[in-house]
Amino acid sequence: MELTAIVEALLFATQEPLPLTQMATAVKDTAKDIRDAANDPSEIPPYVEPLLAVDEIAIREAIDALIAHYEQDHRAFTIVERPHGWRLCAKSDYAEWCRALYPGKKVQRLSQPALETLAIIAYRQPITRAGVEAVRGVSVDTMVQTLVERGLIRIEGRAELPGKPLLYGTTEAFLDHFAVKNLDELPNAQELRRVKLPTAAEEQPADTSPSELQLSLEPVKSEEAAEPELQVEESSAE
């Protein structure tokens, strides 16, 4: 009973991302149950003892070995990391075929104004609606509402400003949509966060113009588009 095969089975058996700690615990607890169920030490399978000492490093090495194996065999799926763990997914090359299984589910794409609004929120969160409008130069009421309804942004609280305006930030669905584990993986994240931006009237003014921030939040071309059950993940937005 190889660890790589066990990890592969765990990933295949669930629709949710699995963290390394959870997989390591499942392996060790199962190995312990097998050992404790034996009436005699000679009845304990030889593979059990090594599995009792499995840790997160061993699980990650097993995942890397599986990914390399899938690539070598040109399989249609791979393993990817998400904010809350790892999951088995079909590659994006096969997205159209997977999507054909769900003809009623249309891919909802973001308009350019919505994408620009989302980019500002992603790089400068938490930020008020007025703060976003100061950068874009236009009203973003509709765009913000659309992004909230799509589950890409959420209300994070209220700013310590006159009127206590709402603060917005991105969600876990945003990370999954753009195939990144965290906000630091966004393109040029550190550099763009340091750029000074114009602010709303009720906030501190800045001397820079919106053109100084060249926001580019393009969807990551991830290696996957669906889970083993062929549920397609959106990996692009326009």
Coordinates of N, CA, C and O in Angstrom, one line a residue, residues 45-206:
P45 N -0.1 -5.8 8.6 CA 0.5 -5.7 7.3 C 1.8 -4.9 7.4 O 1.9 -3.9 8.1
P46 N 2.8 -5.2 6.6 CA 4.1 -4.5 6.6 C 4.1 -3.0 6.3 O 4.9 -2.3 6.7
Y47 N 3.1 -2.6 5.5 CA 3.0 -1.3 5.1 C 2.5 -0.3 6.2 O 2.6 0.9 6.0
V48 N 1.9 -0.9 7.2 CA 1.3 -0.1 8.2 C 2.3 0.8 9.0 O 2.1 2.0 9.3
E49 N 3.4 0.2 9.4 CA 4.3 0.9 10.3 C 4.8 2.2 9.7 O 4.9 3.2 10.3
P50 N 5.3 2.2 8.4 CA 5.7 3.5 7.8 C 4.6 4.5 7.7 O 4.9 5.7 7.9
L51 N 3.4 4.1 7.6 CA 2.3 5.0 7.4 C 1.9 5.7 8.8 O 1.4 6.8 8.8
L52 N 2.3 5.1 9.9 CA 2.1 5.7 11.2 C 2.9 7.0 11.4 O 2.6 7.8 12.3
A53 N 4.0 7.1 10.7 CA 4.9 8.3 10.8 C 4.7 9.3 9.7 O 5.5 10.2 9.6
V54 N 3.7 9.2 8.9 CA 3.5 10.1 7.8 C 3.2 11.5 8.3 O 2.5 11.8 9.3
D55 N 3.9 12.5 7.7 CA 3.6 13.9 8.0 C 3.3 14.7 6.8 O 3.2 14.2 5.7
E56 N 3.2 16.0 6.9 CA 2.8 16.9 5.8 C 3.8 16.9 4.7 O 3.5 17.0 3.5
I57 N 5.1 16.8 5.0 CA 6.1 16.8 4.0 C 6.0 15.5 3.2 O 6.1 15.6 1.9
A58 N 5.7 14.4 3.8 CA 5.6 13.2 3.0 C 4.3 13.2 2.1 O 4.4 12.8 1.0
I59 N 3.3 13.9 2.6 CA 2.1 14.0 1.8 C 2.4 14.9 0.6 O 2.0 14.6 -0.6
R60 N 3.1 16.0 0.8 CA 3.4 16.9 -0.3 C 4.3 16.2 -1.3 O 4.1 16.4 -2.6
E61 N 5.2 15.4 -0.9 CA 6.1 14.6 -1.8 C 5.3 13.7 -2.6 O 5.6 13.5 -3.8
A62 N 4.3 13.1 -2.0 CA 3.4 12.1 -2.7 C 2.6 12.9 -3.8 O 2.4 12.4 -4.9
I63 N 2.1 14.1 -3.5 CA 1.4 14.9 -4.4 C 2.3 15.3 -5.6 O 1.9 15.2 -6.8
D64 N 3.5 15.7 -5.3 CA 4.5 16.0 -6.4 C 4.7 14.8 -7.3 O 4.9 15.0 -8.5
A65 N 4.9 13.7 -6.7 CA 5.1 12.5 -7.5 C 3.9 12.1 -8.4 O 4.1 11.7 -9.5
L66 N 2.7 12.3 -7.9 CA 1.5 12.1 -8.7 C 1.4 13.1 -9.8 O 1.1 12.7 -11.0
I67 N 1.7 14.3 -9.6 CA 1.6 15.3 -10.6 C 2.6 15.0 -11.7 O 2.3 15.1 -12.9
A68 N 3.8 14.6 -11.3 CA 4.9 14.2 -12.3 C 4.4 13.0 -13.1 O 4.6 12.9 -14.3
H69 N 3.8 12.1 -12.4 CA 3.3 10.9 -13.1 C 2.2 11.2 -14.1 O 2.2 10.7 -15.2
Y70 N 1.3 12.1 -13.7 CA 0.2 12.5 -14.6 C 0.8 13.2 -15.9 O 0.3 12.9 -17.0
E71 N 1.8 14.0 -15.7 CA 2.4 14.7 -16.8 C 3.1 13.8 -17.7 O 3.0 13.9 -19.0
Q72 N 3.8 12.9 -17.2 CA 4.6 11.9 -17.9 C 3.6 11.0 -18.8 O 4.0 10.7 -19.9
D73 N 2.5 10.7 -18.2 CA 1.5 9.8 -18.9 C 0.5 10.6 -19.8 O -0.4 10.0 -20.4
H74 N 0.7 12.0 -19.8 CA -0.2 12.8 -20.5 C -1.7 12.6 -20.2 O -2.5 12.5 -21.0
R75 N -1.9 12.6 -18.9 CA -3.3 12.4 -18.4 C -4.1 13.6 -18.5 O -3.5 14.7 -18.7
A76 N -5.4 13.5 -18.5 CA -6.3 14.6 -18.7 C -6.6 15.4 -17.5 O -7.3 16.4 -17.5
F77 N -6.0 15.0 -16.4 CA -6.2 15.7 -15.1 C -4.9 15.9 -14.3 O -3.9 15.3 -14.7
T78 N -4.9 16.7 -13.3 CA -3.8 16.9 -12.5 C -4.2 17.3 -11.1 O -5.4 17.3 -10.8
I79 N -3.3 17.7 -10.2 CA -3.6 18.1 -8.8 C -3.2 19.5 -8.7 O -2.1 19.9 -9.1
V80 N -4.1 20.4 -8.2 CA -3.8 21.8 -8.0 C -4.0 22.2 -6.6 O -4.8 21.6 -5.8
E81 N -3.3 23.2 -6.2 CA -3.5 23.8 -4.8 C -4.5 24.9 -4.8 O -4.4 25.8 -5.7
R82 N -5.4 24.9 -3.9 CA -6.3 26.0 -3.7 C -6.1 26.6 -2.3 O -5.3 26.1 -1.5
P83 N -6.8 27.7 -2.0 CA -6.6 28.4 -0.7 C -6.7 27.4 0.5 O -6.1 27.6 1.5
H84 N -7.6 26.4 0.4 CA -7.8 25.6 1.6 C -7.3 24.1 1.4 O -7.7 23.2 2.1
G85 N -6.5 23.9 0.4 CA -6.0 22.6 0.2 C -5.8 22.2 -1.3 O -5.7 23.1 -2.1
W86 N -5.7 20.9 -1.5 CA -5.4 20.4 -2.8 C -6.6 19.6 -3.4 O -7.4 19.0 -2.6
R87 N -6.7 19.7 -4.7 CA -7.9 19.0 -5.3 C -7.4 18.4 -6.7 O -6.5 18.9 -7.3
L88 N -8.1 17.3 -7.0 CA -7.9 16.7 -8.3 C -8.8 17.3 -9.3 O -10.1 17.3 -9.1
C89 N -8.3 17.8 -10.4 CA -9.1 18.5 -11.4 C -8.7 18.1 -12.8 O -7.5 17.8 -13.1
A90 N -9.7 18.2 -13.8 CA -9.4 18.0 -15.2 C -8.6 19.2 -15.7 O -8.8 20.4 -15.2
K91 N -7.8 19.1 -16.7 CA -7.0 20.2 -17.2 C -7.9 21.0 -18.1 O -8.9 20.6 -18.6
S92 N -7.5 22.3 -18.2 CA -8.3 23.3 -19.0 C -8.4 22.9 -20.4 O -9.3 23.4 -21.1
D93 N -7.5 22.1 -21.0 CA -7.6 21.7 -22.4 C -8.9 21.0 -22.7 O -9.3 20.9 -23.8
Y94 N -9.5 20.4 -21.6 CA -10.6 19.6 -21.8 C -11.9 20.2 -21.3 O -12.9 19.6 -21.1
A95 N -11.8 21.5 -21.0 CA -12.9 22.3 -20.4 C -14.2 22.2 -21.2 O -15.3 22.1 -20.7
E96 N -14.0 22.4 -22.6 CA -15.2 22.4 -23.4 C -16.0 21.1 -23.4 O -17.2 21.1 -23.4
W97 N -15.2 20.0 -23.4 CA -15.9 18.7 -23.3 C -16.5 18.5 -22.0 O -17.6 17.9 -21.9
C98 N -15.9 18.9 -20.9 CA -16.5 18.8 -19.6 C -17.7 19.6 -19.5 O -18.8 19.2 -18.9
R99 N -17.7 20.8 -20.0 CA -18.8 21.8 -19.9 C -20.0 21.2 -20.7 O -21.1 21.6 -20.4
A100 N -19.8 20.4 -21.7 CA -20.9 19.9 -22.5 C -21.8 19.0 -21.6 O -23.0 18.8 -22.0
L101 N -21.3 18.5 -20.5 CA -22.1 17.7 -19.6 C -23.2 18.5 -18.9 O -24.1 18.0 -18.3
Y102 N -23.0 19.9 -18.9 CA -23.8 20.8 -18.2 C -24.3 21.9 -19.1 O -24.0 23.0 -19.0
P103 N -25.2 21.5 -20.1 CA -25.6 22.5 -21.1 C -26.4 23.6 -20.5 O -26.4 24.7 -21.1
G104 N -27.0 23.4 -19.4 CA -27.8 24.5 -18.7 C -27.0 25.5 -18.0 O -27.5 26.6 -17.7
K105 N -25.7 25.2 -17.7 CA -24.8 26.1 -17.0 C -24.0 26.9 -18.0 O -23.0 26.4 -18.5
K106 N -24.3 28.1 -18.2 CA -23.5 29.0 -19.1 C -22.4 29.7 -18.3 O -22.6 30.1 -17.2
V107 N -21.2 29.8 -18.9 CA -20.1 30.5 -18.3 C -20.4 32.0 -18.3 O -20.6 32.6 -19.3
Q108 N -20.4 32.5 -17.1 CA -20.7 34.0 -16.9 C -19.4 34.7 -16.9 O -18.5 34.5 -16.1
R109 N -19.3 35.6 -17.9 CA -18.0 36.3 -18.0 C -18.2 37.7 -17.5 O -19.2 38.3 -17.5
L110 N -17.1 38.3 -17.0 CA -17.1 39.6 -16.5 C -16.9 40.7 -17.6 O -16.0 40.4 -18.5
S111 N -17.6 41.7 -17.5 CA -17.4 42.8 -18.5 C -16.1 43.5 -18.1 O -15.6 43.4 -17.0
Q112 N -15.6 44.3 -19.1 CA -14.4 45.0 -18.8 C -14.5 46.0 -17.6 O -13.6 46.1 -16.8
P113 N -15.6 46.8 -17.5 CA -15.7 47.7 -16.4 C -15.8 46.9 -15.1 O -15.2 47.3 -14.1
A114 N -16.4 45.7 -15.0 CA -16.5 44.9 -13.8 C -15.1 44.4 -13.5 O -14.7 44.3 -12.3
L115 N -14.4 44.0 -14.5 CA -13.0 43.5 -14.3 C -12.1 44.5 -13.7 O -11.3 44.3 -12.9
E116 N -12.2 45.8 -14.3 CA -11.4 46.9 -13.8 C -11.7 47.2 -12.3 O -10.8 47.4 -11.5
T117 N -13.0 47.2 -12.0 CA -13.5 47.4 -10.6 C -12.9 46.4 -9.7 O -12.4 46.6 -8.6
L118 N -13.0 45.1 -10.1 CA -12.5 44.0 -9.3 C -11.0 44.1 -9.1 O -10.5 43.8 -8.0
A119 N -10.3 44.5 -10.1 CA -8.8 44.6 -10.0 C -8.5 45.7 -8.9 O -7.6 45.4 -8.1
I120 N -9.2 46.8 -8.9 CA -8.9 47.8 -7.9 C -9.1 47.3 -6.5 O -8.3 47.5 -5.6
I121 N -10.3 46.6 -6.4 CA -10.6 46.1 -5.0 C -9.6 45.0 -4.6 O -9.2 45.0 -3.5
A122 N -9.2 44.2 -5.6 CA -8.3 43.1 -5.3 C -6.9 43.6 -4.8 O -6.4 43.1 -3.8
Y123 N -6.4 44.6 -5.4 CA -5.1 45.1 -5.1 C -5.1 46.1 -3.9 O -4.1 46.2 -3.2
R124 N -6.2 46.8 -3.6 CA -6.3 47.8 -2.6 C -7.3 47.5 -1.5 O -7.7 48.4 -0.8
Q125 N -7.7 46.3 -1.3 CA -8.7 46.0 -0.3 C -8.1 46.1 1.1 O -6.9 45.9 1.3
P126 N -8.9 46.4 2.1 CA -10.3 46.8 2.0 C -10.4 48.2 1.5 O -9.6 49.1 1.8
I127 N -11.4 48.5 0.6 CA -11.5 49.8 0.0 C -13.0 50.1 -0.1 O -13.9 49.2 -0.2
T128 N -13.3 51.4 0.0 CA -14.7 51.9 -0.1 C -15.1 52.0 -1.6 O -14.3 52.1 -2.5
R129 N -16.4 52.0 -1.8 CA -16.9 52.2 -3.2 C -16.4 53.6 -3.7 O -16.0 53.7 -4.9
A130 N -16.5 54.6 -2.8 CA -16.0 55.9 -3.3 C -14.5 55.9 -3.6 O -14.1 56.6 -4.6
G131 N -13.7 55.1 -2.9 CA -12.3 54.9 -3.2 C -12.1 54.3 -4.6 O -11.2 54.7 -5.3
V132 N -12.9 53.3 -5.0 CA -12.8 52.7 -6.3 C -13.2 53.7 -7.4 O -12.6 53.8 -8.4
E133 N -14.3 54.5 -7.1 CA -14.7 55.5 -8.0 C -13.7 56.6 -8.3 O -13.6 57.1 -9.4
A134 N -12.9 56.9 -7.2 CA -11.9 57.9 -7.4 C -10.8 57.5 -8.3 O -10.2 58.3 -9.0
V135 N -10.6 56.2 -8.4 CA -9.6 55.7 -9.3 C -10.1 55.5 -10.7 O -9.5 55.9 -11.7
R136 N -11.3 55.0 -10.8 CA -11.9 54.8 -12.1 C -12.5 56.0 -12.8 O -12.6 56.2 -14.0
G137 N -12.9 57.0 -11.9 CA -13.5 58.2 -12.4 C -14.9 58.1 -12.8 O -15.5 59.1 -13.4
V138 N -15.6 57.0 -12.6 CA -17.0 56.8 -12.9 C -17.7 56.1 -11.7 O -17.0 55.5 -10.9
S139 N -19.0 56.1 -11.8 CA -19.8 55.4 -10.7 C -19.6 53.9 -10.9 O -19.5 53.4 -12.0
V140 N -19.5 53.2 -9.8 CA -19.3 51.7 -9.8 C -20.4 51.0 -9.1 O -20.2 49.8 -8.7
D141 N -21.5 51.7 -8.8 CA -22.6 51.0 -8.1 C -23.0 49.7 -8.7 O -23.1 48.7 -8.0
T142 N -23.2 49.7 -10.0 CA -23.7 48.5 -10.7 C -22.6 47.5 -10.7 O -22.9 46.3 -10.5
M143 N -21.4 47.9 -10.9 CA -20.3 46.9 -11.0 C -20.1 46.2 -9.6 O -19.9 45.0 -9.5
V144 N -20.1 47.0 -8.5 CA -19.9 46.5 -7.2 C -21.1 45.5 -6.9 O -20.8 44.4 -6.3
Q145 N -22.3 45.8 -7.2 CA -23.4 45.0 -7.0 C -23.3 43.6 -7.7 O -23.5 42.6 -7.2
T146 N -22.8 43.7 -9.0 CA -22.6 42.5 -9.8 C -21.6 41.6 -9.2 O -21.7 40.4 -9.1
L147 N -20.5 42.2 -8.7 CA -19.4 41.4 -8.1 C -19.8 40.8 -6.8 O -19.4 39.7 -6.5
V148 N -20.6 41.5 -6.0 CA -21.1 40.9 -4.8 C -22.1 39.7 -5.1 O -22.0 38.7 -4.5
E149 N -22.9 39.9 -6.1 CA -23.9 38.8 -6.5 C -23.1 37.6 -7.0 O -23.6 36.5 -6.8
R150 N -22.0 37.9 -7.7 CA -21.2 36.8 -8.3 C -20.4 36.1 -7.2 O -19.7 35.1 -7.4
G151 N -20.3 36.7 -6.0 CA -19.5 36.1 -4.9 C -18.1 36.4 -5.0 O -17.3 35.7 -4.3
L152 N -17.7 37.3 -5.8 CA -16.2 37.6 -6.0 C -15.7 38.6 -5.0 O -14.5 38.7 -4.7
I153 N -16.6 39.5 -4.5 CA -16.3 40.4 -3.4 C -17.3 40.4 -2.3 O -18.4 39.9 -2.5
R154 N -17.0 40.9 -1.1 CA -17.9 40.9 0.0 C -17.7 42.1 0.8 O -16.6 42.8 0.7
I155 N -18.6 42.4 1.7 CA -18.4 43.6 2.6 C -17.5 43.1 3.8 O -17.8 42.1 4.4
E156 N -16.5 43.9 4.0 CA -15.5 43.6 5.0 C -15.7 44.3 6.3 O -15.1 44.0 7.4
G157 N -16.6 45.3 6.3 CA -16.8 46.2 7.5 C -17.1 47.6 7.1 O -17.6 47.8 5.9
R158 N -16.9 48.5 7.9 CA -17.1 50.0 7.6 C -15.8 50.8 7.9 O -15.1 50.5 8.9
A159 N -15.6 51.7 7.1 CA -14.4 52.6 7.2 C -14.6 53.6 8.3 O -15.8 54.1 8.6
E160 N -13.6 54.0 9.0 CA -13.6 55.1 10.0 C -13.6 56.4 9.3 O -12.7 57.2 9.4
L161 N -14.6 56.7 8.5 CA -14.8 57.9 7.7 C -16.2 58.5 8.0 O -17.1 57.8 8.4
P162 N -16.4 59.7 7.6 CA -17.8 60.3 7.7 C -18.8 59.4 7.0 O -18.6 59.0 5.8
G163 N -19.9 59.1 7.7 CA -20.9 58.3 7.1 C -20.7 56.8 7.2 O -21.5 56.0 6.8
K164 N -19.5 56.4 7.7 CA -19.1 55.0 7.9 C -19.4 54.2 6.6 O -20.2 53.2 6.6
P165 N -18.7 54.5 5.5 CA -19.0 53.8 4.3 C -18.5 52.3 4.3 O -17.6 52.0 5.1
L166 N -19.1 51.5 3.5 CA -18.8 50.1 3.5 C -17.4 49.8 2.9 O -17.0 50.5 2.0
L167 N -16.7 48.9 3.4 CA -15.4 48.4 2.9 C -15.6 47.1 2.2 O -16.3 46.2 2.6
Y168 N -15.0 47.0 1.0 CA -15.1 45.8 0.2 C -13.8 45.1 0.0 O -12.7 45.7 0.0
G169 N -13.8 43.8 0.0 CA -12.7 42.9 -0.3 C -13.0 41.7 -1.1 O -14.2 41.4 -1.3
T170 N -12.1 41.0 -1.5 CA -12.3 39.8 -2.3 C -12.7 38.6 -1.5 O -12.4 38.6 -0.3
T171 N -13.2 37.6 -2.1 CA -13.6 36.4 -1.4 C -12.7 35.2 -1.8 O -11.9 35.3 -2.7
E172 N -13.0 34.0 -1.2 CA -12.3 32.8 -1.6 C -12.7 32.4 -3.0 O -11.9 31.8 -3.7
A173 N -13.9 32.7 -3.4 CA -14.3 32.4 -4.7 C -13.5 33.2 -5.8 O -13.3 32.7 -6.9
F174 N -13.1 34.4 -5.4 CA -12.2 35.2 -6.3 C -10.9 34.4 -6.5 O -10.4 34.3 -7.6
L175 N -10.3 34.0 -5.4 CA -9.0 33.2 -5.5 C -9.2 32.0 -6.4 O -8.4 31.7 -7.3
D176 N -10.3 31.3 -6.2 CA -10.5 30.1 -7.0 C -10.8 30.4 -8.5 O -10.3 29.7 -9.4
H177 N -11.5 31.5 -8.7 CA -11.9 31.9 -10.1 C -10.6 32.3 -10.9 O -10.5 31.9 -12.1
F178 N -9.6 32.9 -10.2 CA -8.4 33.3 -10.9 C -7.2 32.4 -10.6 O -6.1 32.7 -11.0
A179 N -7.5 31.2 -10.0 CA -6.6 30.1 -9.8 C -5.3 30.6 -9.1 O -4.2 30.3 -9.5
V180 N -5.5 31.3 -8.0 CA -4.4 31.7 -7.2 C -4.7 31.3 -5.7 O -5.8 31.2 -5.3
K181 N -3.6 31.0 -5.0 CA -3.7 30.5 -3.6 C -4.0 31.7 -2.7 O -4.7 31.5 -1.6
N182 N -3.4 32.9 -2.9 CA -3.6 34.0 -2.1 C -3.3 35.3 -2.9 O -2.9 35.2 -4.1
L183 N -3.6 36.4 -2.3 CA -3.5 37.7 -3.0 C -2.1 38.0 -3.5 O -1.9 38.8 -4.4
D184 N -1.1 37.5 -2.8 CA 0.3 37.8 -3.2 C 0.7 37.2 -4.5 O 1.7 37.5 -5.1
E185 N -0.1 36.2 -5.0 CA 0.1 35.6 -6.3 C -0.5 36.4 -7.4 O -0.3 36.0 -8.6
L186 N -1.2 37.5 -7.1 CA -1.7 38.3 -8.2 C -0.5 39.0 -9.0 O 0.5 39.2 -8.4
P187 N -0.7 39.2 -10.3 CA 0.4 39.8 -11.0 C 0.9 41.1 -10.4 O 0.1 42.0 -10.2
N188 N 2.2 41.2 -10.2 CA 2.8 42.5 -9.7 C 2.2 43.0 -8.4 O 2.0 44.2 -8.2
A189 N 1.8 42.1 -7.6 CA 1.0 42.5 -6.4 C 1.7 43.5 -5.5 O 1.2 44.5 -5.1
Q190 N 2.9 43.2 -5.1 CA 3.7 44.1 -4.2 C 3.9 45.5 -4.8 O 3.8 46.5 -4.2
E191 N 4.3 45.5 -6.1 CA 4.6 46.8 -6.8 C 3.3 47.6 -6.9 O 3.3 48.8 -6.6
L192 N 2.2 47.0 -7.3 CA 1.0 47.8 -7.5 C 0.4 48.3 -6.2 O -0.3 49.3 -6.2
R193 N 0.6 47.6 -5.1 CA 0.1 48.0 -3.8 C 0.8 49.3 -3.3 O 0.3 50.0 -2.5
R194 N 2.0 49.5 -3.8 CA 2.8 50.7 -3.3 C 2.5 51.9 -4.2 O 2.9 53.0 -3.8
V195 N 1.8 51.8 -5.3 CA 1.5 52.9 -6.1 C 0.5 53.8 -5.5 O -0.5 53.3 -5.0
K196 N 0.7 55.1 -5.4 CA -0.2 56.1 -4.9 C -1.4 56.3 -5.8 O -1.2 56.5 -7.0
L197 N -2.6 56.3 -5.2 CA -3.8 56.4 -6.0 C -4.6 57.6 -5.6 O -4.5 58.1 -4.5
P198 N -5.4 58.2 -6.5 CA -6.3 59.3 -6.1 C -7.3 58.7 -5.2 O -7.7 57.5 -5.2
T199 N -7.8 59.5 -4.3 CA -8.8 59.1 -3.3 C -10.0 59.9 -3.3 O -10.1 60.9 -4.0
A200 N -11.1 59.3 -2.6 CA -12.4 60.0 -2.6 C -12.2 61.3 -1.8 O -11.3 61.5 -1.0
A201 N -13.2 62.2 -1.9 CA -13.2 63.5 -1.3 C -13.1 63.4 0.2 O -12.4 64.2 0.9
E202 N -13.7 62.3 0.8 CA -13.7 62.2 2.2 C -12.5 61.6 2.8 O -12.3 61.4 3.9
E203 N -11.6 61.1 1.9 CA -10.4 60.5 2.3 C -9.2 61.4 2.0 O -9.3 62.5 1.4
Q204 N -8.0 61.0 2.4 CA -6.8 61.8 2.2 C -6.5 61.9 0.7 O -6.5 60.9 0.0
P205 N -6.3 63.1 0.1 CA -6.1 63.3 -1.3 C -4.7 62.8 -1.6 O -3.8 62.7 -0.8
A206 N -4.5 62.4 -2.9 CA -3.2 62.0 -3.4 C -2.9 62.8 -4.7 O -3.8 63.4 -5.3

